[in-house]
mmCIF file of C-alpha atoms in Angstrom:
data_model
loop_
_atom_site.group_PDB
_atom_site.id
_atom_site.type_symbol
_atom_site.label_atom_id
_atom_site.label_comp_id
_atom_site.label_asym_id
_atom_site.label_seq_id
_atom_site.Cartn_x
_atom_site.Cartn_y
_atom_site.Cartn_z
ATOM 1 C CA MET A 43 -4.635 -14.712 -89.363
ATOM 2 C CA SER A 44 -3.053 -15.210 -86.234
ATOM 3 C CA ALA A 45 -2.333 -11.208 -86.168
ATOM 4 C CA ASN A 46 -6.181 -10.971 -86.984
ATOM 5 C CA ALA A 47 -7.383 -13.164 -84.394
ATOM 6 C CA ASP A 48 -5.757 -11.286 -81.400
ATOM 7 C CA THR A 49 -6.652 -8.069 -82.382
ATOM 8 C CA GLY A 50 -9.733 -9.595 -82.455
ATOM 9 C CA SER A 51 -8.877 -10.972 -78.903
ATOM 10 C CA VAL A 52 -8.318 -7.406 -77.770
ATOM 11 C CA ALA A 53 -11.424 -6.049 -78.889
ATOM 12 C CA GLU A 54 -13.377 -8.591 -77.119
ATOM 13 C CA VAL A 55 -11.731 -7.583 -74.148
ATOM 14 C CA ARG A 56 -11.993 -3.625 -74.532
ATOM 15 C CA PRO A 57 -15.704 -3.549 -74.733
ATOM 16 C CA GLY A 58 -15.823 -5.663 -71.570
ATOM 17 C CA ALA A 59 -13.261 -3.565 -69.981
ATOM 18 C CA ALA A 60 -15.450 -0.632 -70.900
ATOM 19 C CA GLN A 61 -18.411 -2.186 -69.657
ATOM 20 C CA ALA A 62 -16.774 -2.650 -66.352
ATOM 21 C CA GLY A 63 -16.199 1.649 -65.826
ATOM 22 C CA PRO A 64 -20.092 2.214 -65.167
ATOM 23 C CA ALA A 65 -20.366 -0.560 -63.289
ATOM 24 C CA ALA A 66 -17.669 0.378 -60.621
ATOM 25 C CA GLY A 67 -19.357 3.705 -60.562
ATOM 26 C CA PRO A 68 -22.866 2.684 -58.689
ATOM 27 C CA GLN A 69 -20.498 0.492 -56.575
ATOM 28 C CA LYS A 70 -18.441 3.590 -55.215
ATOM 29 C CA ASP A 71 -22.099 5.469 -54.811
ATOM 30 C CA THR A 72 -23.230 2.973 -52.704
ATOM 31 C CA GLN A 73 -20.123 3.038 -50.558
ATOM 32 C CA LYS A 74 -20.279 6.313 -50.399
ATOM 33 C CA ASP A 75 -24.358 6.425 -49.202
ATOM 34 C CA THR A 76 -23.346 3.668 -46.755
ATOM 35 C CA GLN A 77 -20.602 5.535 -45.213
ATOM 36 C CA LYS A 78 -22.821 8.514 -44.786
ATOM 37 C CA GLY A 79 -25.597 6.505 -43.503
ATOM 38 C CA THR A 80 -22.957 4.745 -40.747
ATOM 39 C CA ARG A 81 -21.494 8.563 -39.958
ATOM 40 C CA LYS A 82 -25.151 9.678 -39.379
ATOM 41 C CA ASP A 83 -26.085 6.831 -37.150
ATOM 42 C CA THR A 84 -22.703 7.221 -35.301
ATOM 43 C CA ARG A 85 -23.650 10.866 -34.734
ATOM 44 C CA LYS A 86 -27.306 9.868 -33.523
ATOM 45 C CA ASP A 87 -25.813 7.467 -30.858
ATOM 46 C CA THR A 88 -23.153 9.682 -29.913
ATOM 47 C CA ARG A 89 -25.806 12.435 -29.148
ATOM 48 C CA ARG A 90 -26.744 12.732 -25.468
ATOM 49 C CA ASP A 91 -30.092 12.322 -24.744
ATOM 50 C CA SER A 92 -32.074 15.270 -23.322
ATOM 51 C CA PHE A 93 -32.554 15.612 -19.490
ATOM 52 C CA GLY A 94 -35.980 14.794 -19.776
ATOM 53 C CA ALA A 95 -35.567 11.724 -21.795
ATOM 54 C CA ARG A 96 -32.539 10.258 -19.592
ATOM 55 C CA LEU A 97 -35.280 11.020 -16.873
ATOM 56 C CA ARG A 98 -37.822 8.970 -18.139
ATOM 57 C CA ARG A 99 -35.636 6.236 -18.850
ATOM 58 C CA ASP A 100 -33.831 5.893 -15.677
ATOM 59 C CA TRP A 101 -36.332 7.234 -13.107
ATOM 60 C CA PRO A 102 -36.549 3.389 -11.251
ATOM 61 C CA LEU A 103 -32.631 3.788 -10.802
ATOM 62 C CA LEU A 104 -33.052 7.118 -9.320
ATOM 63 C CA VAL A 105 -35.985 6.063 -7.039
ATOM 64 C CA MET A 106 -33.654 2.977 -5.550
ATOM 65 C CA ALA A 107 -31.233 5.380 -5.347
ATOM 66 C CA MET A 108 -32.976 8.058 -3.403
ATOM 67 C CA PRO A 109 -32.525 6.437 0.048
ATOM 68 C CA MET A 110 -28.763 6.630 0.215
ATOM 69 C CA LEU A 111 -28.645 10.032 -1.395
ATOM 70 C CA VAL A 112 -30.522 11.196 1.301
ATOM 71 C CA LEU A 113 -28.971 9.616 3.894
ATOM 72 C CA VAL A 114 -25.239 11.024 2.020
ATOM 73 C CA THR A 115 -26.947 14.235 1.931
ATOM 74 C CA ALA A 116 -27.705 14.306 5.577
ATOM 75 C CA PHE A 117 -24.768 13.007 7.172
ATOM 76 C CA TRP A 118 -21.990 13.526 5.141
ATOM 77 C CA TRP A 119 -22.397 16.837 2.886
ATOM 78 C CA VAL A 120 -24.252 18.964 5.221
ATOM 79 C CA PRO A 121 -21.811 18.149 8.219
ATOM 80 C CA ALA A 122 -19.180 18.916 5.536
ATOM 81 C CA LEU A 123 -20.260 22.578 5.605
ATOM 82 C CA GLY A 124 -19.344 22.731 9.245
ATOM 83 C CA ASN A 125 -15.943 22.655 8.559
ATOM 84 C CA VAL A 126 -16.082 26.127 8.159
ATOM 85 C CA ILE A 127 -15.243 26.413 11.863
ATOM 86 C CA ALA A 128 -11.547 25.274 11.168
ATOM 87 C CA PHE A 129 -10.890 29.192 9.805
ATOM 88 C CA GLN A 130 -12.686 30.540 12.853
ATOM 89 C CA ASP A 131 -12.347 31.386 16.612
ATOM 90 C CA TYR A 132 -15.640 28.628 17.091
ATOM 91 C CA ASN A 133 -17.461 29.146 20.265
ATOM 92 C CA PRO A 134 -20.538 27.007 20.379
ATOM 93 C CA PHE A 135 -22.109 29.206 23.182
ATOM 94 C CA SER A 136 -21.600 32.748 22.242
ATOM 95 C CA GLY A 137 -21.848 33.173 18.681
ATOM 96 C CA GLY A 138 -22.088 29.862 17.224
ATOM 97 C CA ILE A 139 -21.021 29.149 13.325
ATOM 98 C CA LEU A 140 -22.627 32.548 12.292
ATOM 99 C CA GLY A 141 -21.273 34.743 14.767
ATOM 100 C CA SER A 142 -17.989 33.294 15.562
ATOM 101 C CA PRO A 143 -14.765 35.775 14.309
ATOM 102 C CA ILE A 144 -12.870 34.616 11.136
ATOM 103 C CA ILE A 145 -9.281 33.726 12.183
ATOM 104 C CA GLY A 146 -7.897 32.536 8.752
ATOM 105 C CA PHE A 147 -5.676 29.918 9.113
ATOM 106 C CA THR A 148 -4.388 30.534 12.594
ATOM 107 C CA ASN A 149 -5.833 27.176 13.711
ATOM 108 C CA PHE A 150 -3.295 25.334 11.225
ATOM 109 C CA ALA A 151 -0.412 27.339 11.866
ATOM 110 C CA GLN A 152 -0.900 26.070 15.599
ATOM 111 C CA LEU A 153 -1.350 22.470 14.153
ATOM 112 C CA PHE A 154 1.671 22.370 12.287
ATOM 113 C CA GLY A 155 3.549 23.919 15.146
ATOM 114 C CA ASP A 156 2.073 21.372 17.543
ATOM 115 C CA PRO A 157 4.734 18.594 18.425
ATOM 116 C CA GLN A 158 1.783 16.340 19.677
ATOM 117 C CA PHE A 159 0.285 16.534 16.054
ATOM 118 C CA ILE A 160 3.607 15.929 14.643
ATOM 119 C CA ARG A 161 3.910 12.573 16.912
ATOM 120 C CA ALA A 162 0.639 11.733 15.842
ATOM 121 C CA ILE A 163 1.630 11.825 12.195
ATOM 122 C CA VAL A 164 4.623 9.790 12.104
ATOM 123 C CA ASN A 165 2.903 7.232 14.293
ATOM 124 C CA THR A 166 -0.112 7.196 11.927
ATOM 125 C CA LEU A 167 2.127 6.970 8.824
ATOM 126 C CA GLY A 168 4.377 4.313 10.281
ATOM 127 C CA ILE A 169 1.468 2.210 11.155
ATOM 128 C CA THR A 170 -0.281 2.101 7.992
ATOM 129 C CA ALA A 171 3.559 1.645 5.989
ATOM 130 C CA PHE A 172 4.076 -1.103 8.429
ATOM 131 C CA GLN A 173 0.139 -2.759 7.962
ATOM 132 C CA LEU A 174 0.856 -2.370 4.080
ATOM 133 C CA VAL A 175 3.370 -4.883 4.136
ATOM 134 C CA PHE A 176 2.087 -7.141 7.020
ATOM 135 C CA TYR A 177 -1.906 -6.920 7.196
ATOM 136 C CA PHE A 178 -2.922 -6.234 3.338
ATOM 137 C CA PRO A 179 -1.378 -9.481 1.911
ATOM 138 C CA VAL A 180 -3.130 -11.675 4.251
ATOM 139 C CA PRO A 181 -6.561 -11.475 2.967
ATOM 140 C CA ILE A 182 -5.326 -12.218 -0.473
ATOM 141 C CA ALA A 183 -3.613 -15.504 1.007
ATOM 142 C CA LEU A 184 -6.342 -16.616 2.760
ATOM 143 C CA ALA A 185 -8.644 -16.171 0.242
ATOM 144 C CA LEU A 186 -6.330 -18.536 -2.169
ATOM 145 C CA LEU A 187 -6.184 -21.035 0.541
ATOM 146 C CA LEU A 188 -9.941 -21.138 1.013
ATOM 147 C CA ASN A 189 -10.375 -20.971 -2.783
ATOM 148 C CA SER A 190 -8.257 -24.389 -2.904
ATOM 149 C CA VAL A 191 -10.553 -26.307 -0.032
ATOM 150 C CA VAL A 192 -12.233 -28.653 -2.360
ATOM 151 C CA SER A 193 -14.902 -29.720 -0.113
ATOM 152 C CA GLY A 194 -17.593 -27.443 0.151
ATOM 153 C CA ARG A 195 -18.746 -27.895 3.918
ATOM 154 C CA LEU A 196 -15.330 -27.654 4.907
ATOM 155 C CA ARG A 197 -14.650 -24.361 3.061
ATOM 156 C CA ALA A 198 -18.285 -22.566 4.532
ATOM 157 C CA PHE A 199 -17.215 -23.758 8.084
ATOM 158 C CA ILE A 200 -13.791 -22.148 7.571
ATOM 159 C CA GLN A 201 -15.064 -18.700 6.386
ATOM 160 C CA GLY A 202 -17.665 -18.612 9.318
ATOM 161 C CA VAL A 203 -14.675 -19.058 11.871
ATOM 162 C CA VAL A 204 -12.551 -16.273 10.153
ATOM 163 C CA TYR A 205 -15.353 -13.799 9.337
ATOM 164 C CA LEU A 206 -16.625 -13.933 12.793
ATOM 165 C CA PRO A 207 -14.175 -11.663 14.836
ATOM 166 C CA HIS A 208 -14.942 -9.057 12.280
ATOM 167 C CA PHE A 209 -18.161 -8.636 14.604
ATOM 168 C CA PHE A 210 -15.982 -8.576 17.928
ATOM 169 C CA SER A 211 -15.984 -4.956 19.122
ATOM 170 C CA TRP A 212 -12.420 -3.617 19.953
ATOM 171 C CA VAL A 213 -13.246 -4.081 24.009
ATOM 172 C CA LEU A 214 -13.741 -7.531 23.388
ATOM 173 C CA VAL A 215 -10.703 -7.994 21.178
ATOM 174 C CA VAL A 216 -8.307 -6.072 23.203
ATOM 175 C CA ALA A 217 -9.839 -8.298 26.340
ATOM 176 C CA ILE A 218 -8.880 -11.241 24.515
ATOM 177 C CA PHE A 219 -5.491 -10.288 23.672
ATOM 178 C CA GLN A 220 -5.038 -9.270 27.026
ATOM 179 C CA GLN A 221 -6.265 -12.523 28.334
ATOM 180 C CA MET A 222 -3.735 -14.359 25.940
ATOM 181 C CA PHE A 223 -0.457 -12.137 26.123
ATOM 182 C CA GLY A 224 -0.865 -10.045 29.256
ATOM 183 C CA GLY A 225 1.507 -10.224 32.144
ATOM 184 C CA ALA A 226 -1.072 -12.608 33.493
ATOM 185 C CA GLY A 227 -2.360 -14.231 30.428
ATOM 186 C CA LEU A 228 -2.060 -17.933 29.023
ATOM 187 C CA LEU A 229 1.434 -17.522 27.314
ATOM 188 C CA ALA A 230 2.782 -15.971 30.213
ATOM 189 C CA GLN A 231 1.826 -18.525 32.707
ATOM 190 C CA ILE A 232 2.945 -21.508 30.279
ATOM 191 C CA LEU A 233 6.306 -19.521 30.304
ATOM 192 C CA ARG A 234 6.579 -19.638 34.187
ATOM 193 C CA ASP A 235 5.321 -23.281 34.641
ATOM 194 C CA HIS A 236 8.277 -24.250 32.735
ATOM 195 C CA GLY A 237 10.715 -22.197 34.784
ATOM 196 C CA HIS A 238 10.928 -18.948 32.234
ATOM 197 C CA SER A 239 10.226 -15.579 33.099
ATOM 198 C CA GLY A 240 6.555 -14.164 32.143
ATOM 199 C CA ILE A 241 6.131 -12.072 28.883
ATOM 200 C CA ASP A 242 3.876 -8.711 28.995
ATOM 201 C CA TRP A 243 3.156 -7.664 25.426
ATOM 202 C CA MET A 244 0.186 -5.757 26.142
ATOM 203 C CA THR A 245 2.249 -2.949 27.918
ATOM 204 C CA ASN A 246 5.594 -3.297 26.011
ATOM 205 C CA SER A 247 5.860 -0.160 24.020
ATOM 206 C CA ASP A 248 8.868 -1.663 21.646
ATOM 207 C CA THR A 249 6.421 -4.097 20.043
ATOM 208 C CA PHE A 250 2.803 -2.290 20.258
ATOM 209 C CA ILE A 251 2.949 -2.050 15.947
ATOM 210 C CA LEU A 252 3.080 -5.636 16.224
ATOM 211 C CA LEU A 253 0.519 -5.867 18.542
ATOM 212 C CA VAL A 254 -2.017 -3.771 16.860
ATOM 213 C CA THR A 255 -1.316 -5.452 13.515
ATOM 214 C CA ALA A 256 -1.713 -8.559 15.110
ATOM 215 C CA GLU A 257 -4.925 -7.705 16.576
ATOM 216 C CA THR A 258 -5.953 -5.840 12.919
ATOM 217 C CA VAL A 259 -4.942 -9.393 11.281
ATOM 218 C CA TRP A 260 -7.320 -11.498 13.739
ATOM 219 C CA LYS A 261 -10.221 -9.498 13.468
ATOM 220 C CA ASP A 262 -10.402 -8.281 9.977
ATOM 221 C CA ALA A 263 -8.631 -10.526 7.662
ATOM 222 C CA GLY A 264 -11.072 -12.919 7.427
ATOM 223 C CA TRP A 265 -13.985 -10.141 6.673
ATOM 224 C CA GLY A 266 -11.364 -8.511 3.920
ATOM 225 C CA ALA A 267 -11.296 -12.105 1.874
ATOM 226 C CA ILE A 268 -14.833 -11.480 0.878
ATOM 227 C CA VAL A 269 -14.007 -9.181 -2.091
ATOM 228 C CA PHE A 270 -10.621 -11.739 -2.927
ATOM 229 C CA LEU A 271 -12.836 -14.594 -3.006
ATOM 230 C CA ALA A 272 -16.015 -12.805 -4.896
ATOM 231 C CA ALA A 273 -12.677 -11.823 -7.415
ATOM 232 C CA LEU A 274 -11.618 -15.303 -7.724
ATOM 233 C CA SER A 275 -14.960 -16.572 -8.610
ATOM 234 C CA THR A 276 -14.998 -14.598 -11.665
ATOM 235 C CA ILE A 277 -11.990 -16.236 -13.281
ATOM 236 C CA ASP A 278 -12.441 -18.164 -16.125
ATOM 237 C CA GLN A 279 -12.150 -21.899 -15.124
ATOM 238 C CA ASN A 280 -11.182 -22.877 -18.759
ATOM 239 C CA LEU A 281 -7.804 -21.020 -18.415
ATOM 240 C CA TYR A 282 -7.142 -23.371 -15.235
ATOM 241 C CA GLU A 283 -7.861 -26.543 -17.376
ATOM 242 C CA ALA A 284 -5.545 -25.306 -20.139
ATOM 243 C CA ALA A 285 -3.054 -24.622 -18.176
ATOM 244 C CA ALA A 286 -2.896 -27.930 -16.722
ATOM 245 C CA VAL A 287 -2.867 -29.706 -19.892
ATOM 246 C CA ASP A 288 -0.089 -27.540 -20.678
ATOM 247 C CA GLY A 289 1.698 -28.938 -17.863
ATOM 248 C CA ALA A 290 1.544 -25.969 -15.598
ATOM 249 C CA ARG A 291 1.645 -27.044 -11.973
ATOM 250 C CA ARG A 292 -0.486 -25.247 -9.323
ATOM 251 C CA TRP A 293 2.221 -22.574 -8.522
ATOM 252 C CA ARG A 294 2.166 -21.628 -12.277
ATOM 253 C CA ARG A 295 -1.094 -21.289 -12.487
ATOM 254 C CA MET A 296 -1.624 -19.310 -9.596
ATOM 255 C CA TRP A 297 1.183 -16.775 -10.713
ATOM 256 C CA HIS A 298 -0.009 -16.580 -14.348
ATOM 257 C CA ILE A 299 -3.704 -16.824 -13.989
ATOM 258 C CA THR A 300 -5.005 -16.682 -10.006
ATOM 259 C CA LEU A 301 -2.715 -13.178 -9.276
ATOM 260 C CA PRO A 302 -3.428 -11.392 -12.665
ATOM 261 C CA GLY A 303 -7.272 -11.763 -12.236
ATOM 262 C CA LEU A 304 -7.003 -10.536 -8.677
ATOM 263 C CA ARG A 305 -4.596 -7.549 -10.351
ATOM 264 C CA PRO A 306 -7.591 -5.134 -10.594
ATOM 265 C CA VAL A 307 -9.221 -5.766 -7.448
ATOM 266 C CA ILE A 308 -5.770 -5.572 -5.242
ATOM 267 C CA VAL A 309 -4.928 -2.193 -7.007
ATOM 268 C CA LEU A 310 -8.608 -0.597 -6.482
ATOM 269 C CA LEU A 311 -8.244 -1.526 -2.585
ATOM 270 C CA LEU A 312 -4.486 -0.584 -2.417
ATOM 271 C CA ILE A 313 -5.711 3.365 -3.639
ATOM 272 C CA LEU A 314 -8.867 3.317 -1.241
ATOM 273 C CA ARG A 315 -6.319 2.040 1.852
ATOM 274 C CA LEU A 316 -3.629 4.696 0.680
ATOM 275 C CA GLY A 317 -6.284 7.266 0.617
ATOM 276 C CA ASP A 318 -6.954 6.169 4.164
ATOM 277 C CA ALA A 319 -3.671 6.348 5.215
ATOM 278 C CA LEU A 320 -4.446 8.743 8.382
ATOM 279 C CA ASN A 321 -6.980 6.560 9.496
ATOM 280 C CA VAL A 322 -6.005 3.483 11.094
ATOM 281 C CA GLY A 323 -8.657 3.581 13.900
ATOM 282 C CA PHE A 324 -9.729 5.194 17.343
ATOM 283 C CA GLU A 325 -11.128 2.735 19.729
ATOM 284 C CA GLN A 326 -8.270 -0.256 19.312
ATOM 285 C CA PHE A 327 -5.517 2.326 20.097
ATOM 286 C CA MET A 328 -7.715 4.463 22.585
ATOM 287 C CA LEU A 329 -8.175 1.312 24.853
ATOM 288 C CA GLN A 330 -4.440 0.238 24.775
ATOM 289 C CA ARG A 331 -3.099 4.132 25.290
ATOM 290 C CA GLY A 332 -2.731 3.902 29.172
ATOM 291 C CA ALA A 333 -0.728 0.550 28.751
ATOM 292 C CA VAL A 334 2.003 1.822 26.776
ATOM 293 C CA GLY A 335 1.843 5.550 26.929
ATOM 294 C CA SER A 336 0.648 8.243 24.324
ATOM 295 C CA LYS A 337 4.189 8.462 22.782
ATOM 296 C CA VAL A 338 3.718 5.464 20.541
ATOM 297 C CA SER A 339 -0.416 5.024 20.817
ATOM 298 C CA GLU A 340 -1.014 8.611 19.973
ATOM 299 C CA VAL A 341 -2.550 8.473 16.454
ATOM 300 C CA PHE A 342 -4.137 11.250 14.371
ATOM 301 C CA ASP A 343 -7.964 10.253 15.223
ATOM 302 C CA THR A 344 -6.899 10.047 19.345
ATOM 303 C CA PHE A 345 -4.847 13.405 18.815
ATOM 304 C CA VAL A 346 -8.046 14.951 17.396
ATOM 305 C CA TYR A 347 -9.994 13.895 20.328
ATOM 306 C CA TRP A 348 -7.862 14.665 23.382
ATOM 307 C CA SER A 349 -6.606 18.119 21.700
ATOM 308 C CA GLY A 350 -10.066 19.222 19.928
ATOM 309 C CA LEU A 351 -12.968 17.441 21.493
ATOM 310 C CA ARG A 352 -11.852 17.345 25.323
ATOM 311 C CA THR A 353 -10.495 20.663 25.347
ATOM 312 C CA GLY A 354 -13.378 22.417 23.955
ATOM 313 C CA ASP A 355 -11.384 23.846 21.088
ATOM 314 C CA PHE A 356 -13.487 22.758 18.384
ATOM 315 C CA GLY A 357 -11.838 24.658 15.796
ATOM 316 C CA TYR A 358 -8.649 23.206 16.333
ATOM 317 C CA GLY A 359 -10.015 19.801 16.195
ATOM 318 C CA ALA A 360 -11.893 20.710 12.710
ATOM 319 C CA ALA A 361 -8.741 21.718 11.480
ATOM 320 C CA ALA A 362 -6.784 18.744 11.986
ATOM 321 C CA GLY A 363 -9.959 16.922 10.701
ATOM 322 C CA LEU A 364 -9.702 19.257 7.337
ATOM 323 C CA PHE A 365 -6.269 18.197 6.981
ATOM 324 C CA LYS A 366 -6.723 14.497 6.961
ATOM 325 C CA GLY A 367 -9.486 14.708 4.552
ATOM 326 C CA LEU A 368 -7.311 16.818 2.112
ATOM 327 C CA VAL A 369 -4.222 14.551 2.427
ATOM 328 C CA GLY A 370 -6.865 11.534 2.115
ATOM 329 C CA LEU A 371 -7.977 13.122 -1.428
ATOM 330 C CA VAL A 372 -4.725 13.914 -2.783
ATOM 331 C CA LEU A 373 -3.164 10.392 -2.101
ATOM 332 C CA ILE A 374 -6.201 8.923 -3.603
ATOM 333 C CA LEU A 375 -5.365 11.182 -6.674
ATOM 334 C CA VAL A 376 -2.041 10.325 -7.053
ATOM 335 C CA ALA A 377 -2.270 6.667 -6.386
ATOM 336 C CA ASN A 378 -5.342 6.442 -9.098
ATOM 337 C CA ARG A 379 -2.768 8.435 -11.656
ATOM 338 C CA VAL A 380 -0.034 6.003 -11.071
ATOM 339 C CA ALA A 381 -2.634 3.063 -11.545
ATOM 340 C CA HIS A 382 -3.536 4.614 -14.977
ATOM 341 C CA ALA A 383 0.258 4.989 -15.812
ATOM 342 C CA LEU A 384 0.430 1.246 -15.016
ATOM 343 C CA GLY A 385 -2.302 0.254 -17.159
ATOM 344 C CA GLU A 386 -4.890 -0.297 -14.304
ATOM 345 C CA ARG A 387 -8.494 1.234 -14.244
ATOM 346 C CA GLY A 388 -7.825 2.311 -10.669
ATOM 347 C CA VAL A 389 -10.971 4.111 -8.740
ATOM 348 C CA TYR A 390 -12.223 5.881 -11.560
ATOM 349 C CA SER A 391 -11.190 6.456 -15.105
ATOM 350 C CA ARG A 392 -11.827 9.134 -17.567
ATOM 351 C CA SER A 393 -14.806 8.015 -20.052
#
């Protein structure tokens, strides 16, 4: 009896198993149909719309961008065509761009053999490297300090004070520093009143790099902190609360939450600054050239002015300007590639 019971139970199980087979078939077919439908939808999503469809969809954005496109085209791209004079013996009074003879890379050969050009490059890169170390972190630190101020009114007042120098011209900034640190300035007068000899930092070529960096910090550090303050406002405050509950002090919260939140912005601005390495300013150095001499104050822009514009050798100056643009482009591409290797987005990223 037990054997028959076992056989019967087995027989009962087998029909169930046989019935399960046909049921699995429709499920597989349903899964295949679902996968096919998903693939079709994915193809539809990835398929690019036609130009007319995108134009009908995005025309409001194009209208909004039109004034800027006209401005950039008129004052950037069209004048950029004038770089052809870097390869010409250009004379604006006889022939112009169309009639001046082509001389190839003669202007560039003269440029690289000019000792004043080499001096301007060395001074410019030295000032850029110095300011990357002693100026670039200042807006970050200032933004962190302003973000820690609890009182809204006090924060707004401090922001107004530190933003204001950005709107001063370099003539006014140099004049203020002259009144403070010049030979007849406030600091020299205080030292003389206490029996010491006065100090004239405005004419000291040995401390010129410190002087221009201090002027740049005083003028632009507050304005540069705006970007970092905006980045700080995007950090989730719940992270700080959770870290405080876990016992993290302010330094730990800044190191593990604030600075990682600022890292993408820091990398982006650092890349842009490296691309602008040969551009440290013109007015600031032009105004102080007579006081400290051209040996330490000659930078790339002042070299272009004195060697190209003042002498009327516009092709030579255009060659220097074109070299500056190419170097900046290469630096941005290299820095952006390094940022991608470190896991950051950089200025742009491939889609």
